[in-house]
Tab-separated table of C-alpha atoms and ligand atoms in Angstrom:
chain	number	residue	atom	x	y	z
A	935	MET	CA	107.434	86.893	88.299
A	936	ASP	CA	103.543	87.284	88.034
A	937	LEU	CA	101.860	89.568	85.182
A	938	ARG	CA	100.435	92.854	87.281
A	939	HIS	CA	98.625	95.275	86.172
A	940	CYS	CA	98.079	98.212	86.998
A	941	VAL	CA	95.404	100.395	85.471
A	942	ILE	CA	96.044	104.346	85.557
A	943	PRO	CA	93.070	106.473	84.588
A	944	ALA	CA	94.755	109.560	82.457
A	945	ALA	CA	91.483	110.512	80.255
A	946	GLY	CA	90.211	113.355	82.310
A	947	LEU	CA	90.605	117.081	81.205
A	948	GLY	CA	92.308	118.649	83.347
A	949	THR	CA	89.962	121.562	83.962
A	950	ARG	CA	91.559	122.157	87.655
A	951	PHE	CA	94.896	123.096	85.983
A	952	LEU	CA	93.912	125.101	83.100
A	953	PRO	CA	95.206	126.923	81.314
A	954	ALA	CA	98.356	125.381	81.832
A	955	THR	CA	96.608	121.850	80.447
A	956	LYS	CA	95.110	123.303	77.617
A	957	ALA	CA	97.135	121.761	75.254
A	958	VAL	CA	100.002	119.532	77.815
A	959	PRO	CA	98.625	116.745	80.079
A	960	LYS	CA	98.347	117.294	83.111
A	961	GLU	CA	99.938	113.899	83.504
A	962	LEU	CA	103.031	115.434	81.857
A	963	LEU	CA	103.948	118.570	83.796
A	964	PRO	CA	107.054	117.958	85.626
A	965	VAL	CA	107.616	117.565	89.263
A	966	LEU	CA	111.486	118.232	89.703
A	967	ASP	CA	113.106	116.658	86.754
A	968	ARG	CA	110.361	114.470	85.792
A	969	PRO	CA	106.065	114.563	84.748
A	970	VAL	CA	103.522	112.967	87.121
A	971	ILE	CA	103.032	110.048	85.075
A	972	GLN	CA	106.661	108.806	85.378
A	973	TRP	CA	106.431	109.292	89.437
A	974	ALA	CA	102.926	107.218	89.212
A	975	VAL	CA	104.271	104.215	86.886
A	976	GLU	CA	108.163	103.696	89.483
A	977	GLU	CA	105.290	103.958	92.173
A	978	ALA	CA	103.631	100.392	90.837
A	979	VAL	CA	106.854	99.182	89.671
A	980	ALA	CA	107.764	99.223	93.301
A	981	ALA	CA	104.832	97.840	94.105
A	982	GLY	CA	105.389	95.042	91.237
A	983	ALA	CA	103.664	95.903	88.594
A	984	THR	CA	104.752	94.705	85.259
A	985	ASP	CA	102.306	96.045	82.908
A	986	ILE	CA	100.279	99.230	82.923
A	987	VAL	CA	97.530	100.168	81.503
A	988	LEU	CA	96.874	103.643	80.472
A	989	VAL	CA	93.350	105.009	80.091
A	990	LEU	CA	93.480	107.687	77.798
A	991	ALA	CA	91.620	110.403	75.519
A	992	GLU	CA	92.463	110.771	72.007
A	993	GLY	CA	94.822	113.155	72.030
A	994	LYS	CA	96.691	112.573	75.107
A	995	GLU	CA	99.140	110.442	73.472
A	996	ALA	CA	102.211	112.245	74.524
A	997	ILE	CA	101.636	110.414	78.125
A	998	ALA	CA	102.023	107.014	76.879
A	999	ASN	CA	104.914	108.423	74.687
A	1000	HIS	CA	106.956	109.198	77.140
A	1001	LEU	CA	106.879	105.750	78.748
A	1002	LEU	CA	107.713	104.123	75.467
A	1003	PRO	CA	111.557	103.625	74.521
A	1004	ASP	CA	113.012	106.511	72.076
A	1005	PRO	CA	116.165	104.802	70.151
A	1006	PRO	CA	116.779	107.889	67.663
A	1007	LEU	CA	117.060	109.998	70.646
A	1008	GLU	CA	119.146	107.263	72.198
A	1009	ARG	CA	121.690	107.376	69.601
A	1010	LEU	CA	121.536	111.126	69.450
A	1011	LEU	CA	122.855	111.110	73.054
A	1012	GLU	CA	124.958	107.850	72.776
A	1013	GLU	CA	126.558	109.725	69.840
A	1014	ARG	CA	126.565	113.383	71.426
A	1015	GLY	CA	128.317	111.638	74.821
A	1016	LYS	CA	125.229	112.355	77.099
A	1017	ARG	CA	125.497	109.531	79.980
A	1018	ARG	CA	123.648	111.244	82.254
A	1019	GLU	CA	120.465	111.759	79.812
A	1020	LEU	CA	121.014	108.771	78.035
A	1021	GLU	CA	120.374	106.816	80.928
A	1022	ALA	CA	117.214	109.139	82.001
A	1023	VAL	CA	115.684	108.772	78.755
A	1024	ARG	CA	116.228	105.192	78.894
A	1025	HIS	CA	115.053	104.694	82.464
A	1026	ALA	CA	111.830	106.284	81.732
A	1027	GLY	CA	111.539	104.392	78.352
A	1028	HIS	CA	111.965	101.099	79.835
A	1029	LEU	CA	109.844	101.106	83.043
A	1030	ALA	CA	107.297	98.356	82.145
A	1031	ASN	CA	105.183	96.962	79.876
A	1032	VAL	CA	102.369	99.907	78.374
A	1033	THR	CA	98.964	98.982	76.739
A	1034	VAL	CA	97.375	102.362	75.882
A	1035	VAL	CA	92.723	101.701	76.025
A	1036	TYR	CA	90.954	104.918	74.804
A	1037	GLN	CA	87.486	106.109	77.109
A	1038	ALA	CA	85.470	107.066	74.233
A	1039	GLU	CA	83.387	110.052	76.785
A	1040	PRO	CA	84.690	111.586	80.073
A	1041	ASN	CA	81.691	109.493	81.843
A	1042	GLY	CA	83.563	108.822	84.749
A	1043	LEU	CA	86.519	106.887	86.959
A	1044	GLY	CA	83.870	103.663	87.089
A	1045	ASP	CA	83.983	103.745	82.926
A	1046	ALA	CA	87.553	104.288	82.661
A	1047	VAL	CA	88.903	101.634	85.168
A	1048	LEU	CA	86.663	99.371	82.854
A	1049	CYS	CA	87.542	100.085	79.808
A	1050	ALA	CA	90.553	98.463	80.910
A	1051	ALA	CA	88.871	94.765	81.463
A	1052	ASP	CA	90.050	93.442	78.484
A	1053	VAL	CA	93.364	93.982	79.384
A	1054	VAL	CA	93.193	93.000	83.107
A	1055	GLY	CA	91.593	89.810	82.258
A	1056	GLU	CA	91.001	87.946	85.583
A	1057	ARG	CA	93.618	88.687	87.295
A	1058	PRO	CA	93.978	90.865	90.443
A	1059	PHE	CA	95.498	94.211	89.669
A	1060	MET	CA	96.469	97.936	91.326
A	1061	CYS	CA	94.794	101.090	90.022
A	1062	MET	CA	95.587	104.585	90.610
A	1063	LEU	CA	94.968	107.810	90.158
A	1064	PRO	CA	97.669	110.131	89.319
A	1065	ASP	CA	96.896	113.309	91.175
A	1066	ASP	CA	98.763	112.299	94.077
A	1067	LEU	CA	101.966	111.352	94.444
A	1068	SER	CA	102.516	108.844	97.529
A	1069	VAL	CA	105.846	109.695	99.190
A	1070	GLY	CA	107.256	107.882	102.233
A	1071	ALA	CA	109.194	105.070	103.190
A	1072	LYS	CA	106.768	102.396	101.361
A	1073	PRO	CA	104.896	104.035	98.766
A	1074	ALA	CA	100.757	103.599	99.286
A	1075	LEU	CA	100.618	100.643	96.284
A	1076	THR	CA	103.050	98.388	97.739
A	1077	GLN	CA	101.126	98.786	100.647
A	1078	LEU	CA	98.009	97.639	99.689
A	1079	TRP	CA	99.375	94.959	97.829
A	1080	GLU	CA	100.610	93.569	101.009
A	1081	ALA	CA	97.221	93.967	102.204
A	1082	HIS	CA	95.886	92.434	99.368
A	1083	GLU	CA	97.688	89.480	100.226
A	1084	ARG	CA	97.156	89.784	104.145
A	1085	HIS	CA	93.735	90.058	103.842
A	1086	GLY	CA	92.764	86.536	101.348
A	1087	ARG	CA	93.055	88.506	97.948
A	1088	GLY	CA	90.317	90.385	98.050
A	1089	PRO	CA	89.838	94.334	97.023
A	1090	ILE	CA	91.829	96.668	99.167
A	1091	ILE	CA	91.183	100.514	99.181
A	1092	ALA	CA	93.794	103.497	100.288
A	1093	LEU	CA	91.855	105.424	103.194
A	1094	MET	CA	93.078	108.225	104.652
A	1095	ARG	CA	91.036	110.298	107.364
A	1096	VAL	CA	90.272	114.234	105.921
A	1097	PRO	CA	88.363	117.122	108.311
A	1098	ARG	CA	84.676	116.425	108.359
A	1099	GLU	CA	84.131	119.547	105.858
A	1100	ASP	CA	86.253	118.077	102.974
A	1101	ILE	CA	85.053	114.332	103.133
A	1102	SER	CA	82.578	115.815	100.139
A	1103	ARG	CA	85.408	115.770	97.922
A	1104	TYR	CA	86.350	111.904	98.171
A	1105	GLY	CA	84.554	108.692	98.546
A	1106	CYS	CA	83.916	107.967	101.815
A	1107	ALA	CA	84.104	104.715	103.566
A	1108	ASP	CA	81.419	103.423	106.580
A	1109	VAL	CA	83.319	100.589	108.207
A	1110	ASP	CA	82.586	97.985	110.789
A	1111	LEU	CA	85.674	96.804	112.112
A	1112	THR	CA	89.734	97.677	112.657
A	1113	GLU	CA	92.637	95.874	112.696
A	1114	GLY	CA	95.325	98.500	113.177
A	1115	ARG	CA	95.497	100.650	110.072
A	1116	ASP	CA	92.899	98.279	108.453
A	1117	HIS	CA	89.473	98.415	108.457
A	1118	HIS	CA	86.460	96.438	107.153
A	1119	VAL	CA	84.087	98.010	104.910
A	1120	ARG	CA	80.394	98.162	105.123
A	1121	GLY	CA	79.670	100.369	103.052
A	1122	LEU	CA	81.071	103.165	100.614
A	1123	VAL	CA	79.832	106.788	99.238
A	1124	GLU	CA	80.957	108.912	96.626
A	1125	LYS	CA	81.445	112.303	97.471
A	1126	PRO	CA	78.227	112.448	100.287
A	1127	LYS	CA	77.518	115.719	102.107
A	1128	PRO	CA	79.207	116.195	105.341
A	1129	ALA	CA	75.961	115.287	107.464
A	1130	ASP	CA	75.820	111.925	105.665
A	1131	ALA	CA	79.390	110.867	105.736
A	1132	LYS	CA	79.426	107.944	107.894
A	1133	SER	CA	82.941	108.301	108.531
A	1134	ASP	CA	85.640	110.538	108.495
A	1135	LEU	CA	87.773	107.643	106.459
A	1136	ALA	CA	88.031	108.988	102.422
A	1137	VAL	CA	89.058	106.983	99.759
A	1138	MET	CA	92.226	108.289	98.024
A	1139	GLY	CA	93.209	107.306	94.511
A	1140	ARG	CA	95.124	103.692	95.104
A	1141	TYR	CA	93.233	100.388	95.373
A	1142	VAL	CA	93.734	96.694	94.607
A	1143	LEU	CA	90.869	95.583	92.666
A	1144	THR	CA	89.662	91.541	91.596
A	1145	PRO	CA	88.252	91.316	88.138
A	1146	ASP	CA	84.824	90.808	89.639
A	1147	VAL	CA	84.414	94.597	89.669
A	1148	PHE	CA	84.578	94.981	85.669
A	1149	ASP	CA	80.792	92.889	86.225
A	1150	ALA	CA	79.954	95.669	88.948
A	1151	LEU	CA	81.229	98.181	86.984
A	1152	ARG	CA	78.622	97.143	83.991
A	1153	ALA	CA	75.741	97.676	86.111
A	1154	THR	CA	76.420	100.536	88.005
A	1155	PRO	CA	74.551	103.687	87.131
A	1156	PRO	CA	75.691	106.690	87.045
A	1157	GLY	CA	75.892	108.264	90.531
A	1158	ALA	CA	77.646	111.698	91.854
A	1159	LEU	CA	78.331	114.280	89.021
A	1160	GLY	CA	76.088	112.528	86.252
A	1161	GLU	CA	79.255	110.153	85.870
A	1162	VAL	CA	79.837	106.330	86.604
A	1163	GLN	CA	81.636	105.977	89.910
A	1164	LEU	CA	84.821	103.210	90.573
A	1165	THR	CA	83.273	103.945	94.312
A	1166	ASP	CA	80.157	102.465	93.399
A	1167	GLY	CA	81.242	99.908	91.286
A	1168	ILE	CA	83.203	98.468	94.251
A	1169	ALA	CA	80.412	99.115	97.195
A	1170	ARG	CA	77.946	96.747	94.475
A	1171	LEU	CA	80.655	93.845	95.813
A	1172	ILE	CA	79.850	94.268	99.297
A	1173	GLY	CA	78.384	91.335	100.460
A	1174	SER	CA	79.473	89.055	97.605
A	1175	ARG	CA	83.113	89.576	99.631
A	1176	ASP	CA	85.215	90.989	102.000
A	1177	ILE	CA	86.094	94.064	100.963
A	1178	TRP	CA	88.785	95.937	103.271
A	1179	GLY	CA	90.611	99.821	103.535
A	1180	VAL	CA	93.546	100.773	104.846
A	1181	GLU	CA	95.020	103.911	106.316
A	1182	PHE	CA	98.242	103.676	104.310
A	1183	GLU	CA	101.861	105.634	106.077
A	1184	GLY	CA	103.511	107.720	104.430
A	1185	ARG	CA	101.778	111.126	103.024
A	1186	LEU	CA	99.874	112.024	99.476
A	1187	LEU	CA	100.842	115.217	97.628
A	1188	ASP	CA	98.698	116.630	95.357
A	1189	VAL	CA	99.688	117.797	91.905
A	1190	GLY	CA	96.479	117.737	90.174
A	1191	THR	CA	95.806	121.649	91.271
A	1192	PRO	CA	98.314	124.645	90.748
A	1193	ALA	CA	98.777	125.339	94.587
A	1194	GLY	CA	99.204	121.800	95.505
A	1195	TRP	CA	101.583	121.004	92.535
A	1196	LEU	CA	103.310	124.306	93.708
A	1197	GLN	CA	103.614	123.067	97.416
A	1198	THR	CA	104.333	119.339	95.994
A	1199	ASN	CA	107.475	120.845	94.278
A	1200	LEU	CA	108.747	122.772	96.898
A	1201	GLN	CA	108.637	120.430	99.369
A	1202	LEU	CA	110.120	117.628	97.329
A	1203	ALA	CA	112.438	119.708	95.958
A	1204	SER	CA	113.906	120.880	100.232
A	1205	ASP	CA	114.417	117.027	100.800
A	1206	ASP	CA	116.100	116.747	97.561
A	1207	GLY	CA	119.985	117.281	97.555
A	1208	GLU	CA	120.299	118.084	94.011
A	1209	PHE	CA	117.643	120.817	93.924
A	1210	SER	CA	117.368	121.931	97.610
A	1211	PRO	CA	119.928	124.835	96.904
A	1212	ALA	CA	117.659	126.537	94.118
A	1213	VAL	CA	114.844	126.530	96.567
A	1214	HIS	CA	116.866	128.507	99.052
A	1215	ALA	CA	118.637	130.308	96.429
A	1216	ALA	CA	116.963	131.524	93.573
A	1217	PRO	CA	118.942	132.136	90.968
A	1218	VAL	CA	117.292	135.662	89.381
A	1219	ARG	CA	119.495	137.088	86.719
A	1220	GLU	CA	119.272	140.588	86.999
A	1221	ALA	CA	120.577	143.394	84.193
A	1222	VAL	CA	122.998	146.072	85.622
B	502	LIG	C1	88.076	110.528	92.810
B	502	LIG	C2	87.356	109.262	93.583
B	502	LIG	C3	87.084	109.381	94.797
B	502	LIG	C4	88.468	109.608	95.232
B	502	LIG	C5	88.762	110.492	94.957
B	502	LIG	C6	90.438	110.936	95.528
B	502	LIG	O1	87.471	111.823	92.375
B	502	LIG	O2	86.179	108.971	93.025
B	502	LIG	O3	86.431	108.055	95.447
B	502	LIG	O4	88.005	109.737	96.794
B	502	LIG	O5	89.176	110.691	93.532
B	502	LIG	O6	91.405	109.966	95.546
B	502	LIG	P1	87.971	112.540	92.066
B	502	LIG	O7	89.006	113.541	92.462
B	502	LIG	O8	88.594	112.125	90.513
B	502	LIG	O9	86.811	113.724	91.840
């Protein structure tokens, strides 16, 4: 199979989730029985990723450790006959090849993605923000890669309609042609004011990008929030190539805020054979 990279920026400080994220990166908070990063990598692998490029900040190495094999732990579990745990540990450590790159300063998502340039090289690649989990029959990244092949192997952005008043939290797409759920993008603005937004189509943290985005990012000045924005880098490609946005099917579940994380856990647990009894009958132990 072809080498296919997925870049996962995970260098953020997790400020929206403090104090939980004071010592533990938000990407390692558990959702049901697995940390967020594993859900993200499993989605990428399902979409055909062979190689994960983790963009980390110093001190967040535990995220990578979760994705690496752990022979001493595997040996111990084997000796103790803990088959189920052994399988789970092996699975997490062998999902994909993992390369770590470091973002020196928190200079924004565009700068984080640029850190992956040397590893990715000259191939199209996937990129996903692990703040949301994609659930549904077909994961969002898979739908994006299919759109990439459908639209001449160009850049693809995941889009979702959001209430107008919420658009300032997202990148916003201005589109000029619609084919089913695919929209041809003629403009992209990061975090516009609702009154200035050209649409209610928000960029949703899943991308297929082409390697020319790296030069575009090198030329991109800091934008919204004083940071180098990925949205601005992609916008620089407009005119030189076609960019499509896909209103993917299925849902994204927030795991980047305490309230979203809690809702996501409850929702996934209710749908899960193993965990649903725990949601409906909390195992409260009371002293008698
Ligand atoms: C990032 C992107 C933005 C996107 C959002 C949700 O913003 O810059 O374009 O709409 O993720 O995926 P952030 O949430 O990091 O501020």
